[in-house]
Amino acid sequence: MRRSRGLTAALVLSLAGAGTGIGLVLMPEASAITPPVAFTADELPTWQPNGIVFAMAQANGTVFAGGTFSAVRPPDGTSGAEQEAVNFVALDAATGKPTSCKLAFTIGDGSATVRALAVSKDKKTLYAGGYFGAVNGTPVSSVAAIDIESCTPKASFHPGFPATVRDLAVTDDTLYAAGDFGTVEGQTRERFAAVDAGSGALKPFVANADEPGRTIEITPDGKNALLGGDFFSVNGSNTHALAVVNATTGAVAKTYSNIPSNSVVKDIATDSTGFYTGNEGSGGGVFDGRIGLRLSDFSEKWRDRCLGATQAVLPYDGVLYSSSHAHDCSLEGQFPDGKRHFFNAQLTDYEGASPAPVDGFVRSPRKLGWHPTANDGLGEGIGPRAMTIAEKGDVKYMWAGGEFTAINGKPQQALTRFASTGDVGAPTTPVASAGSVKPGEVQVRWRTSYDADDSKLTYRIYRNGSASPIATVAAESLEWERPQASWNDTTVKAGQSYTYRVTATDAAGNTSALSATASVTVPSSVQAYPNQVRADGANLYWRYDDTVSPYVADSSESGNTSGIQVNAPALRQTPGAISGASTAMGFNGTSQQVYSDHRQTVGSAFSVETWFKTNTTRGGKLIGFGNNTTRNSGTYDKQIYMTNTGRLVFGVYNGSTRTVSTGLFDTYNDNKWHHVVGTLGAGGMELIVDGQSKGTLNVTSAVSYEGYWHVGGDNLGSWPTKPTSNFFAGQIDETAVYPKALTAAQAKNHYDLAKAPSDTVSKVSATEDTYINQGAPSAANGASTSLAVRGTSAYETYLRFNLPAAPAGQVLKSAALQIKTSTQASAGTADKVSVVPVTGTWSGASTTFNNKPTLGTTPLGAFASVPDGSAIQSTPLDTAALSPVLGSSYSLALTSTGTDPLWIWSMESTAADAAPQLVLTFGPK
């Protein structure tokens, strides 16, 4: 039996930050991981066999591993340090090094192997099963008993098992075996048997099965044996792969008929929460996952239908750990077919009431954030095959063995281990973005990070390079589910630019690197188009203004459905579909797309909307919904695609494909921007292009399934007028999805707003700069990487800008000067710093205190003070004074009357965002 032992972790909840959208901050003890996970995902140094490990057990701080191998070597593979280990090795649980216990499992003819290990209740005897004829020369027959203290085989224990033994379970007085045998001690015992744990004498337990037994486990009360394997009958009763029998007699107590005939049970484990099976199959309709069953009546409580043969299950402290190569958990509402996940952890029971069955089965409880990685490895390419938990020095160790040859991307064969303390792996670096569609608010958003053993991470947002976070937000994520998190900064000012960076910290305090800088300029007036899309209820809104791959930010109000770029679509294509500074994304028509990083279902009403520009004659999908991510979806609809001739088709599937198309002569591959909306609701389907309805259909429903939104490509199968290419070649912009049917009037309003004039922002860096120093009155400082401002003794800074002319029909609506303080100690100042026009002439190469230029008397703006720390600072400037000089070279000076100096970076500095800038916002008159 495998029983749970509890671990505890303390959590302290606190609030921090400014603005809105701030979450709870998790501040556990330093070595903690996110409960209820009990182990880190950081692999520890462990000696490595040169073959495959099939079985594991532990006692008194020692871990036993059996399999098919001949030697073990150090974790670093040191040449010459290899030790002989004939199908067995004993290792120190805390160090991973071999102990002095050496056992050789051999056979005279063929290849010996150890397939099962079990330890007696008193921790004094190790039982081994497999296919072998001797242990250290002592004759046995595929089952042996080892005295743990002396590490010697018990010669008096030698029951005769004439074929491979695959699993063992032991109680106080009985050793149970499962395997390929048909007799034991010359008596009929087909695939399951029991012998006396002391003498090895055969017991009257009879549970004859028609196919191999893979696993056997005894219930915690000792009354029943749980049998697993390939069989279709036990003692003449029809039951496939799983059965419950009386532990004394073998009489059948429970049969099962709901495991597919092409699947078997490879492992069974039990604790006080129930018993659990690990399953493997082959062919169509296979069951490869796990089943949780009740001990009270042996009925099924949940079923995990992930695909990827499960080899071992181990319940511990309310969590079921499993080893498999799970690659498709779509039926569980988790990751789609793709990457193999070799280790998984999930709750043994639901935290509340069990959900309603899906396809006749209750889905398994949620998976947890524990994701060590492995590989297929040797032999059958299964990956990990066995697990056990050992304790030494108040530290628990999860050990795993199998066929793998790498763990967490590093060479490591057949054995690895993970501890309950010492988490050292930092989360991945967040990918951040920032956007603003109205004065007074910036939406800072980021794709949540991934941490291999922490699903709850703390994010800190830093503004303008400050060393102190402006906000702290907590969010959850898993390897395959990394929703966008966001925070609204409501302390920003119109017309000014801001930068943001984000870090992620796990429960142990490991912190990622800072994200790349996300920059944004706050508009001086509401941006009509994006504001309306948000107001009309979009729950996905991709604007494609991103600067970093592979993240596409969600600008909707809810803001949790970010996109992931596939095969590097072209970023920041201009001009975009919307007047102003918006950019688009370019797709190559062969392999590029964006999919939503959030598995979801779509309701009975929805709308899809996007802008596109193309001259393709191969068609392609603009937007659609499908059940996979990077691979072709097998289920897909709710889509808009273009035919080879440039027509548009909007379609759903409700038992058959239902489509609405533009007319034969309504084609849109003319290399101009077009707007398309497809809606479905109680009023039916409608396709709207460039503000005009192009057709309706009396279809009010579509099939419901879990999946992902795709833009730029995905499967089109045999849909009507299917184009040559599934992928779209051209530019796409302003994609939105709504949980309702937009009206034709709303679609028309969006189209009209996109064409209306809107604000544009110009960022103008200084083309020349210098400062003068009264203490060195004849010195020129034009090549300096920093600039200074002070009243007494005087420093003055001069900046020259080439101002752009206002765009046609627009005027200057706001202006701001942006500077960045240097890393010099006390670079900030408590004094007021004024921004004044320069009326005299100057040059960076020759200007000194002795020949400084004349300055204007009316300030254009001022910094009331500037805090210490290398950070970006900004102040508004007088637009009335700047408007007449647009289109010319213009100079500003920074002056002060105080004694506290300000030090800022110059245009010559290589620091990030160092150069002084003017941020100019132009808009309609």
PDB file of N, CA and C in Angstrom, residues 116 129-131 141-143 159-168 175-195 202 205-216 227:
ATOM      1  N   ALA A 116       9.755  -5.879 -10.477  1.00  0.00           N
ATOM      2  CA  ALA A 116       8.914  -5.503  -9.340  1.00  0.00           C
ATOM      3  C   ALA A 116       9.742  -5.477  -8.076  1.00  0.00           C
ATOM      4  N   GLY A 129      10.774  -9.130  -7.841  1.00  0.00           N
ATOM      5  CA  GLY A 129      10.180 -10.016  -8.829  1.00  0.00           C
ATOM      6  C   GLY A 129      10.660  -9.644 -10.213  1.00  0.00           C
ATOM      7  N   GLY A 130      10.599 -10.585 -11.137  1.00  0.00           N
ATOM      8  CA  GLY A 130      11.023 -10.322 -12.505  1.00  0.00           C
ATOM      9  C   GLY A 130      11.237 -11.613 -13.244  1.00  0.00           C
ATOM     10  N   TYR A 131      12.374 -11.712 -13.925  1.00  0.00           N
ATOM     11  CA  TYR A 131      12.775 -12.952 -14.589  1.00  0.00           C
ATOM     12  C   TYR A 131      14.251 -13.156 -14.284  1.00  0.00           C
ATOM     13  N   SER A 141      13.611 -18.338  -8.083  1.00  0.00           N
ATOM     14  CA  SER A 141      12.835 -18.548  -9.307  1.00  0.00           C
ATOM     15  C   SER A 141      11.915 -17.352  -9.534  1.00  0.00           C
ATOM     16  N   SER A 142      12.498 -16.254 -10.032  1.00  0.00           N
ATOM     17  CA  SER A 142      11.786 -15.026 -10.432  1.00  0.00           C
ATOM     18  C   SER A 142      11.173 -14.245  -9.288  1.00  0.00           C
ATOM     19  N   VAL A 143      11.295 -14.733  -8.047  1.00  0.00           N
ATOM     20  CA  VAL A 143      10.896 -13.969  -6.859  1.00  0.00           C
ATOM     21  C   VAL A 143      11.958 -14.219  -5.794  1.00  0.00           C
ATOM     22  N   PRO A 159       9.981 -19.496  -3.576  1.00  0.00           N
ATOM     23  CA  PRO A 159       8.819 -20.046  -4.273  1.00  0.00           C
ATOM     24  C   PRO A 159       9.089 -20.119  -5.772  1.00  0.00           C
ATOM     25  N   GLY A 160       8.537 -21.115  -6.413  1.00  0.00           N
ATOM     26  CA  GLY A 160       8.825 -21.329  -7.821  1.00  0.00           C
ATOM     27  C   GLY A 160       7.831 -20.622  -8.728  1.00  0.00           C
ATOM     28  N   PHE A 161       8.276 -19.528  -9.363  1.00  0.00           N
ATOM     29  CA  PHE A 161       7.493 -18.816 -10.374  1.00  0.00           C
ATOM     30  C   PHE A 161       8.189 -19.056 -11.714  1.00  0.00           C
ATOM     31  N   PRO A 162       7.610 -19.831 -12.611  1.00  0.00           N
ATOM     32  CA  PRO A 162       8.317 -20.240 -13.824  1.00  0.00           C
ATOM     33  C   PRO A 162       8.309 -19.199 -14.954  1.00  0.00           C
ATOM     34  N   ALA A 163       7.690 -18.060 -14.741  1.00  0.00           N
ATOM     35  CA  ALA A 163       7.656 -17.017 -15.784  1.00  0.00           C
ATOM     36  C   ALA A 163       7.782 -15.661 -15.117  1.00  0.00           C
ATOM     37  N   THR A 164       7.812 -14.624 -15.923  1.00  0.00           N
ATOM     38  CA  THR A 164       8.085 -13.271 -15.437  1.00  0.00           C
ATOM     39  C   THR A 164       7.040 -12.807 -14.419  1.00  0.00           C
ATOM     40  N   VAL A 165       7.520 -12.249 -13.320  1.00  0.00           N
ATOM     41  CA  VAL A 165       6.684 -11.583 -12.320  1.00  0.00           C
ATOM     42  C   VAL A 165       6.786 -10.081 -12.552  1.00  0.00           C
ATOM     43  N   ARG A 166       5.622  -9.433 -12.735  1.00  0.00           N
ATOM     44  CA  ARG A 166       5.612  -8.021 -13.123  1.00  0.00           C
ATOM     45  C   ARG A 166       5.290  -7.053 -11.984  1.00  0.00           C
ATOM     46  N   ASP A 167       4.673  -7.544 -10.919  1.00  0.00           N
ATOM     47  CA  ASP A 167       4.377  -6.643  -9.802  1.00  0.00           C
ATOM     48  C   ASP A 167       4.242  -7.455  -8.536  1.00  0.00           C
ATOM     49  N   LEU A 168       4.493  -6.803  -7.395  1.00  0.00           N
ATOM     50  CA  LEU A 168       4.389  -7.416  -6.084  1.00  0.00           C
ATOM     51  C   LEU A 168       3.657  -6.473  -5.138  1.00  0.00           C
ATOM     52  N   LEU A 175       2.706 -12.202   0.496  1.00  0.00           N
ATOM     53  CA  LEU A 175       3.283 -11.553  -0.678  1.00  0.00           C
ATOM     54  C   LEU A 175       2.431 -11.932  -1.883  1.00  0.00           C
ATOM     55  N   TYR A 176       1.898 -10.936  -2.562  1.00  0.00           N
ATOM     56  CA  TYR A 176       1.074 -11.151  -3.747  1.00  0.00           C
ATOM     57  C   TYR A 176       1.905 -10.847  -4.993  1.00  0.00           C
ATOM     58  N   ALA A 177       1.630 -11.598  -6.060  1.00  0.00           N
ATOM     59  CA  ALA A 177       2.392 -11.424  -7.299  1.00  0.00           C
ATOM     60  C   ALA A 177       1.455 -11.379  -8.494  1.00  0.00           C
ATOM     61  N   ALA A 178       1.846 -10.591  -9.484  1.00  0.00           N
ATOM     62  CA  ALA A 178       1.151 -10.540 -10.770  1.00  0.00           C
ATOM     63  C   ALA A 178       2.181 -10.735 -11.865  1.00  0.00           C
ATOM     64  N   GLY A 179       1.799 -11.417 -12.961  1.00  0.00           N
ATOM     65  CA  GLY A 179       2.768 -11.615 -14.028  1.00  0.00           C
ATOM     66  C   GLY A 179       2.255 -12.480 -15.150  1.00  0.00           C
ATOM     67  N   ASP A 180       3.201 -13.207 -15.763  1.00  0.00           N
ATOM     68  CA  ASP A 180       2.893 -14.028 -16.943  1.00  0.00           C
ATOM     69  C   ASP A 180       2.729 -15.509 -16.608  1.00  0.00           C
ATOM     70  N   PHE A 181       2.965 -15.898 -15.387  1.00  0.00           N
ATOM     71  CA  PHE A 181       3.026 -17.300 -14.999  1.00  0.00           C
ATOM     72  C   PHE A 181       1.639 -17.971 -15.064  1.00  0.00           C
ATOM     73  N   GLY A 182       1.634 -19.285 -15.220  1.00  0.00           N
ATOM     74  CA  GLY A 182       0.410 -20.073 -15.180  1.00  0.00           C
ATOM     75  C   GLY A 182       0.355 -21.018 -14.003  1.00  0.00           C
ATOM     76  N   THR A 183       1.514 -21.271 -13.411  1.00  0.00           N
ATOM     77  CA  THR A 183       1.589 -22.109 -12.216  1.00  0.00           C
ATOM     78  C   THR A 183       2.564 -21.492 -11.227  1.00  0.00           C
ATOM     79  N   VAL A 184       2.413 -21.873  -9.966  1.00  0.00           N
ATOM     80  CA  VAL A 184       3.368 -21.524  -8.913  1.00  0.00           C
ATOM     81  C   VAL A 184       3.542 -22.769  -8.050  1.00  0.00           C
ATOM     82  N   GLU A 185       4.776 -23.146  -7.844  1.00  0.00           N
ATOM     83  CA  GLU A 185       5.061 -24.363  -7.084  1.00  0.00           C
ATOM     84  C   GLU A 185       4.325 -25.560  -7.674  1.00  0.00           C
ATOM     85  N   GLY A 186       4.187 -25.571  -8.995  1.00  0.00           N
ATOM     86  CA  GLY A 186       3.566 -26.679  -9.683  1.00  0.00           C
ATOM     87  C   GLY A 186       2.053 -26.700  -9.608  1.00  0.00           C
ATOM     88  N   GLN A 187       1.439 -25.738  -8.951  1.00  0.00           N
ATOM     89  CA  GLN A 187      -0.013 -25.671  -8.842  1.00  0.00           C
ATOM     90  C   GLN A 187      -0.536 -24.521  -9.715  1.00  0.00           C
ATOM     91  N   THR A 188      -1.766 -24.685 -10.214  1.00  0.00           N
ATOM     92  CA  THR A 188      -2.346 -23.689 -11.116  1.00  0.00           C
ATOM     93  C   THR A 188      -2.565 -22.367 -10.391  1.00  0.00           C
ATOM     94  N   ARG A 189      -1.898 -21.389 -10.884  1.00  0.00           N
ATOM     95  CA  ARG A 189      -2.096 -20.000 -10.420  1.00  0.00           C
ATOM     96  C   ARG A 189      -1.840 -19.122 -11.649  1.00  0.00           C
ATOM     97  N   GLU A 190      -2.901 -18.792 -12.315  1.00  0.00           N
ATOM     98  CA  GLU A 190      -2.763 -18.121 -13.601  1.00  0.00           C
ATOM     99  C   GLU A 190      -2.718 -16.601 -13.431  1.00  0.00           C
ATOM    100  N   ARG A 191      -1.522 -16.069 -13.594  1.00  0.00           N
ATOM    101  CA  ARG A 191      -1.222 -14.631 -13.647  1.00  0.00           C
ATOM    102  C   ARG A 191      -1.284 -13.910 -12.299  1.00  0.00           C
ATOM    103  N   PHE A 192      -1.945 -14.455 -11.299  1.00  0.00           N
ATOM    104  CA  PHE A 192      -1.952 -13.856  -9.960  1.00  0.00           C
ATOM    105  C   PHE A 192      -1.796 -14.969  -8.934  1.00  0.00           C
ATOM    106  N   ALA A 193      -1.041 -14.663  -7.879  1.00  0.00           N
ATOM    107  CA  ALA A 193      -0.814 -15.673  -6.849  1.00  0.00           C
ATOM    108  C   ALA A 193      -0.433 -14.990  -5.550  1.00  0.00           C
ATOM    109  N   ALA A 194      -0.456 -15.774  -4.447  1.00  0.00           N
ATOM    110  CA  ALA A 194      -0.047 -15.281  -3.134  1.00  0.00           C
ATOM    111  C   ALA A 194       0.754 -16.347  -2.428  1.00  0.00           C
ATOM    112  N   VAL A 195       1.842 -15.927  -1.768  1.00  0.00           N
ATOM    113  CA  VAL A 195       2.670 -16.845  -0.991  1.00  0.00           C
ATOM    114  C   VAL A 195       2.880 -16.253   0.397  1.00  0.00           C
ATOM    115  N   LEU A 202       3.041 -21.480  -0.840  1.00  0.00           N
ATOM    116  CA  LEU A 202       1.888 -21.051  -1.634  1.00  0.00           C
ATOM    117  C   LEU A 202       0.647 -20.967  -0.756  1.00  0.00           C
ATOM    118  N   PHE A 205      -5.055 -18.470  -2.098  1.00  0.00           N
ATOM    119  CA  PHE A 205      -5.576 -17.381  -2.929  1.00  0.00           C
ATOM    120  C   PHE A 205      -5.549 -17.801  -4.405  1.00  0.00           C
ATOM    121  N   VAL A 206      -6.720 -17.792  -5.073  1.00  0.00           N
ATOM    122  CA  VAL A 206      -6.810 -18.156  -6.485  1.00  0.00           C
ATOM    123  C   VAL A 206      -7.585 -17.060  -7.221  1.00  0.00           C
ATOM    124  N   ALA A 207      -6.913 -16.405  -8.149  1.00  0.00           N
ATOM    125  CA  ALA A 207      -7.546 -15.391  -9.003  1.00  0.00           C
ATOM    126  C   ALA A 207      -6.990 -15.588 -10.406  1.00  0.00           C
ATOM    127  N   ASN A 208      -7.457 -16.635 -11.054  1.00  0.00           N
ATOM    128  CA  ASN A 208      -6.918 -17.018 -12.349  1.00  0.00           C
ATOM    129  C   ASN A 208      -7.428 -16.090 -13.456  1.00  0.00           C
ATOM    130  N   ALA A 209      -6.501 -15.546 -14.232  1.00  0.00           N
ATOM    131  CA  ALA A 209      -6.839 -14.637 -15.325  1.00  0.00           C
ATOM    132  C   ALA A 209      -6.366 -15.216 -16.646  1.00  0.00           C
ATOM    133  N   ASP A 210      -7.049 -14.835 -17.732  1.00  0.00           N
ATOM    134  CA  ASP A 210      -6.756 -15.437 -19.034  1.00  0.00           C
ATOM    135  C   ASP A 210      -5.632 -14.746 -19.788  1.00  0.00           C
ATOM    136  N   GLU A 211      -5.192 -13.580 -19.339  1.00  0.00           N
ATOM    137  CA  GLU A 211      -4.093 -12.848 -19.982  1.00  0.00           C
ATOM    138  C   GLU A 211      -3.196 -12.295 -18.885  1.00  0.00           C
ATOM    139  N   PRO A 212      -1.998 -11.791 -19.247  1.00  0.00           N
ATOM    140  CA  PRO A 212      -1.030 -11.395 -18.227  1.00  0.00           C
ATOM    141  C   PRO A 212      -1.567 -10.423 -17.187  1.00  0.00           C
ATOM    142  N   GLY A 213      -1.063 -10.611 -15.960  1.00  0.00           N
ATOM    143  CA  GLY A 213      -1.298  -9.665 -14.886  1.00  0.00           C
ATOM    144  C   GLY A 213      -0.165  -8.657 -14.856  1.00  0.00           C
ATOM    145  N   ARG A 214      -0.520  -7.392 -14.830  1.00  0.00           N
ATOM    146  CA  ARG A 214       0.498  -6.326 -14.839  1.00  0.00           C
ATOM    147  C   ARG A 214       0.750  -5.740 -13.449  1.00  0.00           C
ATOM    148  N   THR A 215      -0.282  -5.726 -12.603  1.00  0.00           N
ATOM    149  CA  THR A 215      -0.146  -5.021 -11.337  1.00  0.00           C
ATOM    150  C   THR A 215      -1.117  -5.593 -10.320  1.00  0.00           C
ATOM    151  N   ILE A 216      -0.747  -5.520  -9.062  1.00  0.00           N
ATOM    152  CA  ILE A 216      -1.609  -5.955  -7.965  1.00  0.00           C
ATOM    153  C   ILE A 216      -1.384  -5.030  -6.780  1.00  0.00           C
ATOM    154  N   LEU A 227      -6.656  -6.010  -8.958  1.00  0.00           N
ATOM    155  CA  LEU A 227      -5.901  -6.644 -10.021  1.00  0.00           C
ATOM    156  C   LEU A 227      -5.957  -5.810 -11.293  1.00  0.00           C
TER     157      LEU A 227
END
